[in-house]
Tab-separated table of C-alpha atoms and ligand atoms in Angstrom:
chain	number	residue	atom	x	y	z
A	1	MET	CA	16.319	66.280	177.016
A	2	THR	CA	15.590	63.412	174.659
A	3	ALA	CA	12.084	61.893	173.640
A	4	PRO	CA	10.858	58.736	175.511
A	5	PRO	CA	10.051	55.588	173.530
A	6	THR	CA	6.326	55.936	171.691
A	7	ALA	CA	3.736	53.360	171.274
A	8	LEU	CA	0.177	53.731	169.711
A	9	THR	CA	-3.020	52.150	170.540
A	10	ILE	CA	-6.126	52.055	167.932
A	11	ALA	CA	-8.643	51.207	170.566
A	12	GLY	CA	-12.179	52.545	171.863
A	13	SER	CA	-12.526	54.784	174.803
A	14	ASP	CA	-14.320	53.737	178.334
A	15	SER	CA	-16.323	57.042	179.791
A	16	GLY	CA	-15.501	54.785	183.403
A	17	GLY	CA	-11.667	54.952	182.804
A	18	SER	CA	-10.968	51.430	183.617
A	19	ALA	CA	-10.357	49.606	179.998
A	20	GLY	CA	-9.978	50.304	176.295
A	21	MET	CA	-7.721	53.204	175.747
A	22	HIS	CA	-7.860	54.652	179.129
A	23	ALA	CA	-6.134	51.894	180.216
A	24	ASP	CA	-3.772	51.560	177.399
A	25	LEU	CA	-2.221	55.426	177.978
A	26	ARG	CA	-2.090	54.602	182.034
A	27	THR	CA	0.013	51.633	181.451
A	28	PHE	CA	2.201	53.290	178.433
A	29	PHE	CA	2.918	56.305	181.251
A	30	ALA	CA	3.452	53.726	183.813
A	31	CYS	CA	5.922	51.735	181.512
A	32	GLY	CA	8.060	55.134	180.598
A	33	VAL	CA	6.745	55.091	177.180
A	34	HIS	CA	4.625	58.015	175.146
A	35	GLY	CA	1.571	57.248	174.629
A	36	MET	CA	-0.646	58.150	171.483
A	37	THR	CA	-4.060	57.195	170.214
A	38	ALA	CA	-6.248	56.537	167.142
A	39	VAL	CA	-9.615	56.223	169.016
A	40	THR	CA	-12.128	53.911	166.755
A	41	ALA	CA	-15.385	54.020	169.006
A	42	VAL	CA	-16.717	56.338	171.927
A	43	THR	CA	-18.129	53.904	174.357
A	44	VAL	CA	-20.840	55.285	176.812
A	45	GLN	CA	-19.460	52.547	179.817
A	46	ASN	CA	-19.228	52.298	183.401
A	47	THR	CA	-18.676	49.838	186.165
A	48	THR	CA	-21.944	48.018	185.303
A	49	GLY	CA	-21.714	47.984	181.641
A	50	VAL	CA	-21.952	49.471	178.249
A	51	SER	CA	-24.956	51.057	177.088
A	52	GLY	CA	-23.763	53.200	174.189
A	53	VAL	CA	-21.345	53.072	171.115
A	54	VAL	CA	-20.622	55.598	168.757
A	55	GLU	CA	-17.960	54.493	165.973
A	56	VAL	CA	-15.785	56.829	164.918
A	57	PRO	CA	-15.690	56.975	160.597
A	58	ALA	CA	-13.008	54.855	159.600
A	59	GLU	CA	-11.030	57.351	157.361
A	60	THR	CA	-10.993	59.369	160.746
A	61	VAL	CA	-9.429	56.176	162.574
A	62	ALA	CA	-6.636	55.971	159.434
A	63	ALA	CA	-6.040	59.807	159.468
A	64	GLN	CA	-5.152	59.712	163.283
A	65	ILE	CA	-2.854	56.902	162.343
A	66	ASP	CA	-1.250	59.001	159.473
A	67	ALA	CA	-0.959	62.065	161.755
A	68	VAL	CA	0.674	60.460	164.447
A	69	ALA	CA	2.950	58.165	162.610
A	70	SER	CA	4.070	60.696	160.042
A	71	ASP	CA	5.204	63.519	162.484
A	72	ILE	CA	5.981	61.795	166.012
A	73	GLY	CA	6.820	58.189	164.657
A	74	VAL	CA	5.371	54.821	166.334
A	75	GLY	CA	7.932	52.541	168.309
A	76	ALA	CA	5.157	49.826	168.388
A	77	ALA	CA	1.327	49.715	167.941
A	78	LYS	CA	-1.478	47.617	169.570
A	79	THR	CA	-5.046	47.391	168.904
A	80	GLY	CA	-7.866	47.055	171.022
A	81	MET	CA	-11.941	47.573	170.287
A	82	LEU	CA	-12.148	47.691	166.500
A	83	ALA	CA	-15.778	47.564	165.871
A	84	SER	CA	-16.277	46.969	162.321
A	85	ALA	CA	-14.473	45.318	159.161
A	86	ALA	CA	-14.385	48.847	157.587
A	87	THR	CA	-12.461	50.150	160.190
A	88	ILE	CA	-9.940	47.024	160.531
A	89	ASP	CA	-9.204	47.803	156.641
A	90	ALA	CA	-8.684	51.487	156.877
A	91	MET	CA	-6.407	50.677	159.860
A	92	LEU	CA	-4.440	47.929	158.309
A	93	ALA	CA	-3.938	50.302	155.075
A	94	ALA	CA	-2.537	53.257	157.563
A	95	CYS	CA	-0.268	50.440	159.094
A	96	ASP	CA	1.131	49.741	155.488
A	97	ARG	CA	1.887	53.329	154.681
A	98	HIS	CA	3.984	53.877	157.891
A	99	GLY	CA	5.941	50.007	158.155
A	100	ILE	CA	3.592	49.046	161.126
A	101	GLY	CA	3.210	45.088	161.429
A	102	ARG	CA	4.901	42.265	160.057
A	103	ASP	CA	7.183	43.109	157.194
A	104	GLY	CA	7.230	46.807	158.110
A	105	ARG	CA	9.059	45.624	161.321
A	106	THR	CA	7.145	48.194	163.898
A	107	PRO	CA	5.927	45.869	166.557
A	108	PHE	CA	2.103	45.171	165.982
A	109	VAL	CA	0.073	43.935	168.542
A	110	VAL	CA	-3.205	42.526	168.048
A	111	ASP	CA	-5.667	42.708	170.978
A	112	PRO	CA	-8.855	40.903	169.207
A	113	VAL	CA	-11.348	42.867	171.740
A	114	ALA	CA	-14.965	41.358	170.864
A	115	ALA	CA	-16.859	41.943	173.998
A	116	ALA	CA	-16.783	43.838	177.207
A	117	ARG	CA	-16.137	42.081	180.097
A	118	SER	CA	-19.892	42.554	181.345
A	119	GLY	CA	-20.872	40.873	177.842
A	120	GLU	CA	-21.786	44.012	175.411
A	121	PRO	CA	-20.360	43.249	172.012
A	122	LEU	CA	-17.234	45.495	170.992
A	123	LEU	CA	-16.915	44.251	167.315
A	124	HIS	CA	-19.870	43.742	164.409
A	125	PRO	CA	-19.832	39.785	164.090
A	126	ASP	CA	-19.212	40.275	160.403
A	127	ALA	CA	-15.690	41.815	161.052
A	128	LEU	CA	-14.631	38.401	162.562
A	129	ASP	CA	-12.968	37.367	158.882
A	130	ALA	CA	-11.301	41.144	158.627
A	131	LEU	CA	-9.617	40.225	162.144
A	132	ARG	CA	-8.785	36.459	161.319
A	133	ASN	CA	-7.880	36.806	157.652
A	134	ARG	CA	-6.697	40.354	157.271
A	135	ALA	CA	-5.326	41.447	160.909
A	136	PHE	CA	-3.725	38.627	162.245
A	137	PRO	CA	-1.442	38.099	159.231
A	138	ARG	CA	-0.075	41.358	159.996
A	139	ALA	CA	0.701	40.709	163.504
A	140	THR	CA	3.562	40.374	165.723
A	141	LEU	CA	1.441	39.411	168.489
A	142	VAL	CA	-2.139	38.347	168.791
A	143	THR	CA	-3.154	38.119	172.364
A	144	PRO	CA	-6.946	36.189	172.757
A	145	ASN	CA	-8.583	35.554	175.791
A	146	LEU	CA	-10.538	32.253	175.960
A	147	ASP	CA	-14.084	33.848	174.913
A	148	GLU	CA	-12.150	35.184	171.717
A	149	VAL	CA	-10.438	31.896	171.108
A	150	ARG	CA	-14.123	30.133	171.033
A	151	LEU	CA	-15.312	32.969	168.698
A	152	LEU	CA	-12.428	32.866	166.366
A	153	THR	CA	-11.899	29.176	166.143
A	154	GLY	CA	-14.602	27.161	167.766
A	155	ILE	CA	-12.728	25.706	170.559
A	156	ASP	CA	-13.812	25.687	173.800
A	157	ALA	CA	-10.525	25.543	176.066
A	158	ARG	CA	-11.677	24.432	179.501
A	159	THR	CA	-8.293	23.401	180.888
A	160	ARG	CA	-4.628	24.316	180.826
A	161	ASP	CA	-3.953	21.386	178.230
A	162	ASP	CA	-6.359	22.853	176.026
A	163	LEU	CA	-4.294	26.304	175.645
A	164	LEU	CA	-1.707	24.339	173.228
A	165	ASP	CA	-4.680	23.433	170.362
A	166	ALA	CA	-5.858	27.148	170.851
A	167	ALA	CA	-2.689	28.889	170.330
A	168	LYS	CA	-2.278	26.400	167.171
A	169	ALA	CA	-5.396	27.363	165.596
A	170	ILE	CA	-4.780	31.131	166.177
A	171	TYR	CA	-1.094	30.627	164.983
A	172	ASP	CA	-2.984	28.843	161.623
A	173	PHE	CA	-4.211	32.400	160.813
A	174	GLY	CA	-0.807	33.777	160.134
A	175	PRO	CA	0.714	35.883	163.005
A	176	GLU	CA	4.227	35.557	164.287
A	177	TRP	CA	3.474	34.999	168.190
A	178	VAL	CA	0.117	33.840	169.826
A	179	LEU	CA	-0.112	34.570	173.513
A	180	ILE	CA	-3.315	32.836	174.895
A	181	LYS	CA	-4.701	34.241	178.178
A	182	SER	CA	-5.764	31.998	180.848
A	183	GLY	CA	-8.033	34.564	183.189
A	184	HIS	CA	-11.043	32.868	182.270
A	185	LEU	CA	-10.142	29.210	182.971
A	186	PRO	CA	-12.861	27.703	185.368
A	187	ASP	CA	-11.639	26.018	188.354
A	188	ASP	CA	-7.814	26.870	187.760
A	189	PRO	CA	-5.992	27.567	191.125
A	190	GLU	CA	-3.332	29.612	189.142
A	191	CYS	CA	-3.358	31.941	186.086
A	192	VAL	CA	-0.835	30.249	183.250
A	193	ASP	CA	-0.892	31.775	180.305
A	194	LEU	CA	0.787	30.012	176.990
A	195	LEU	CA	3.202	32.022	174.547
A	196	PHE	CA	3.710	30.071	171.208
A	197	ASP	CA	5.870	30.946	168.151
A	198	GLY	CA	4.568	28.093	165.761
A	199	THR	CA	7.188	25.477	167.587
A	200	ALA	CA	7.951	25.974	171.211
A	201	ALA	CA	5.261	26.968	173.807
A	202	LEU	CA	6.431	28.981	176.592
A	203	PRO	CA	3.934	29.020	180.034
A	204	LEU	CA	3.589	32.374	181.721
A	205	PRO	CA	2.633	31.122	185.357
A	206	GLY	CA	1.085	33.492	187.880
A	207	PRO	CA	-0.820	33.309	190.558
A	208	ARG	CA	-4.707	33.828	190.814
A	209	TYR	CA	-5.921	36.299	193.004
A	210	ALA	CA	-9.339	36.040	194.469
A	211	THR	CA	-10.878	39.535	193.321
A	212	GLU	CA	-13.528	40.180	190.821
A	213	HIS	CA	-12.272	43.548	189.945
A	214	THR	CA	-10.373	42.794	186.557
A	215	HIS	CA	-11.820	45.157	184.247
A	216	GLY	CA	-9.145	46.415	181.698
A	217	ALA	CA	-6.753	43.361	182.626
A	218	GLY	CA	-6.539	42.450	179.127
A	219	ASP	CA	-5.976	45.898	177.672
A	220	VAL	CA	-3.180	46.385	180.542
A	221	PHE	CA	-1.454	43.318	179.557
A	222	ALA	CA	-1.417	44.150	175.822
A	223	SER	CA	-0.250	47.725	176.594
A	224	ALA	CA	2.685	46.497	179.292
A	225	ILE	CA	3.792	44.261	176.185
A	226	THR	CA	3.687	46.832	173.471
A	227	ALA	CA	5.485	49.423	175.968
A	228	ALA	CA	8.390	46.742	176.234
A	229	LEU	CA	8.348	46.237	172.175
A	230	ALA	CA	8.331	50.161	171.802
A	231	LYS	CA	11.503	50.019	174.088
A	232	GLY	CA	13.223	47.046	171.753
A	233	ALA	CA	12.766	44.109	173.840
A	234	SER	CA	12.153	40.776	172.200
A	235	VAL	CA	8.588	39.349	172.323
A	236	PRO	CA	9.369	36.493	174.589
A	237	ASP	CA	10.849	38.961	177.204
A	238	ALA	CA	8.211	41.883	176.564
A	239	VAL	CA	5.498	39.042	177.457
A	240	ARG	CA	7.385	37.730	180.590
A	241	GLY	CA	7.658	41.770	181.753
A	242	GLY	CA	3.962	41.899	180.771
A	243	LYS	CA	2.711	39.221	182.784
A	244	ARG	CA	4.314	40.352	185.830
A	245	PHE	CA	3.184	43.794	185.153
A	246	VAL	CA	-0.287	42.947	184.995
A	247	THR	CA	-0.340	40.103	187.856
A	248	ARG	CA	0.900	43.233	190.106
A	249	SER	CA	-1.859	45.056	188.485
A	250	VAL	CA	-4.749	42.662	189.133
A	251	ALA	CA	-3.013	42.261	192.978
A	252	ASP	CA	-3.829	45.793	193.495
A	253	ALA	CA	-7.287	46.111	191.376
A	254	TYR	CA	-9.651	48.362	193.586
A	255	PRO	CA	-13.467	48.440	193.974
A	256	LEU	CA	-15.010	51.135	192.068
A	257	GLY	CA	-18.817	52.424	191.466
A	258	SER	CA	-21.502	49.555	191.864
A	259	GLY	CA	-19.901	46.903	189.495
A	260	VAL	CA	-16.420	45.424	188.566
A	261	GLY	CA	-13.544	47.765	189.517
A	262	PRO	CA	-10.243	47.834	187.343
A	263	VAL	CA	-6.890	46.279	187.846
A	264	SER	CA	-4.532	49.139	188.972
A	265	THR	CA	-1.234	50.694	187.312
A	266	PHE	CA	-0.980	53.281	190.853
A	267	TRP	CA	1.419	50.640	192.224
A	268	ARG	CA	3.984	51.615	189.460
A	269	ILE	CA	4.007	55.397	189.978
A	270	SER	CA	3.826	55.547	193.615
A	271	PRO	CA	2.248	52.882	195.428
A	272	ARG	CA	-0.654	53.765	197.686
A	273	SER	CA	-0.296	57.214	196.686
A	274	TYR	CA	-4.109	58.071	196.829
B	1	ATP	N1	-7.778	36.787	188.878
B	1	ATP	C1	-6.872	36.762	188.378
B	1	ATP	N2	-5.586	36.932	189.053
B	1	ATP	C2	-4.263	36.905	188.738
B	1	ATP	N3	-4.131	37.372	187.403
B	1	ATP	C3	-5.082	37.233	186.393
B	1	ATP	C4	-6.637	36.979	187.034
B	1	ATP	N4	-7.778	37.260	185.855
B	1	ATP	C5	-7.015	37.378	184.932
B	1	ATP	N5	-5.418	37.224	185.112
B	1	ATP	C6	-4.079	37.743	184.298
B	1	ATP	O1	-4.542	39.181	183.609
B	1	ATP	C7	-4.380	38.980	182.463
B	1	ATP	C8	-5.372	39.045	181.589
B	1	ATP	O2	-6.131	37.945	181.065
B	1	ATP	P1	-7.618	37.522	180.836
B	1	ATP	O3	-7.627	36.269	180.464
B	1	ATP	O4	-8.599	38.028	182.005
B	1	ATP	O5	-7.911	38.595	179.623
B	1	ATP	P2	-9.181	39.508	179.277
B	1	ATP	O6	-10.292	38.614	179.467
B	1	ATP	O7	-8.686	39.897	177.957
B	1	ATP	O8	-9.050	40.404	180.123
B	1	ATP	P3	-10.146	41.406	180.593
B	1	ATP	O9	-10.635	41.230	182.116
B	1	ATP	O10	-9.887	42.910	180.874
B	1	ATP	O11	-11.550	41.213	179.653
B	1	ATP	C9	-3.689	37.209	182.124
B	1	ATP	O12	-2.359	37.428	182.403
B	1	ATP	C10	-4.430	36.472	182.892
B	1	ATP	O13	-3.779	35.662	183.749
B	2	MP5	C1	-13.396	50.664	174.955
B	2	MP5	C2	-13.229	49.335	175.546
B	2	MP5	N1	-12.301	48.569	175.089
B	2	MP5	C3	-11.793	47.418	175.752
B	2	MP5	C4	-12.688	47.058	176.604
B	2	MP5	C5	-12.526	45.400	177.028
B	2	MP5	O1	-12.183	45.520	178.469
B	2	MP5	P1	-12.929	44.348	179.310
B	2	MP5	O2	-12.660	43.258	178.850
B	2	MP5	O3	-12.066	44.420	180.754
B	2	MP5	O4	-14.078	45.068	179.810
B	2	MP5	C6	-14.003	47.851	177.224
B	2	MP5	N2	-14.637	47.032	178.263
B	2	MP5	N3	-14.081	48.695	176.489
């Protein structure tokens, strides 16, 4: 028996099981990749929102990365909720030690999670600079949604035509690639995301489903991309595959609790098996 490819998520937990590292691990599994975690924060969360956050000490986040990278090896890594500048800096130092990111060549996807879908902050405002100026330049790919674009650049993208300006502004912080997610575009009948490498823009078309149950969609998208990168795919192929994966997951999203339900990764394992 040989070991499968490996991927690491550096992210927060969601007690409701819909978003964060729970969604990441589910996606890694569904994509045939062995998933590992460096937990940054424990959130008290359900389908109605986040009612508490306990941050893991920055040195423990770094120690988790050291532990898995030095023993198991990391095929590709992604970030989710990073909570604080101290955690971002400790994470980046650990990633440097193990060749994760930019010049170390292990693919590194930075999903700049700033808030939960329900609105509660998941990142201290004073961590934005660390994300923009220290994490982005090390990233293979940065994957903001439109709220994160607004927070990080001040650009208020309202139509498909605004996405290229948003991508250029994020690209200026130094990542290799930028993926702008279009789920929050108001009044667009489709979900056309945009991938940009500083020169060419590749639109990623997809349908828009009439569901409110999209909790974890961004996490699942970034994780499916990371899994494909761990298997050796190019960035455009990984992003195209990730888009197919998340679109199907949104199509099968299910209601849960009294709030917003999660996108589903069940379809990939055994459709309608529950
Ligand atoms: N209603 C929908 N129907 C189909 N695809 C969708 C829908 N909503 C979002 N998506 C897709 O899901 C992916 C995640 O996009 P989104 O902009 O929602 O990111 P996000 O805000 O980080 O996700 P989250 O919902 O987890 O906060 C994108 O590919 C987007 O186009
Ligand atoms: C621990 C954690 N990480 C990330 C998200 C973002 O996911 P969403 O935007 O779907 O709420 C979340 N709610 N919780």
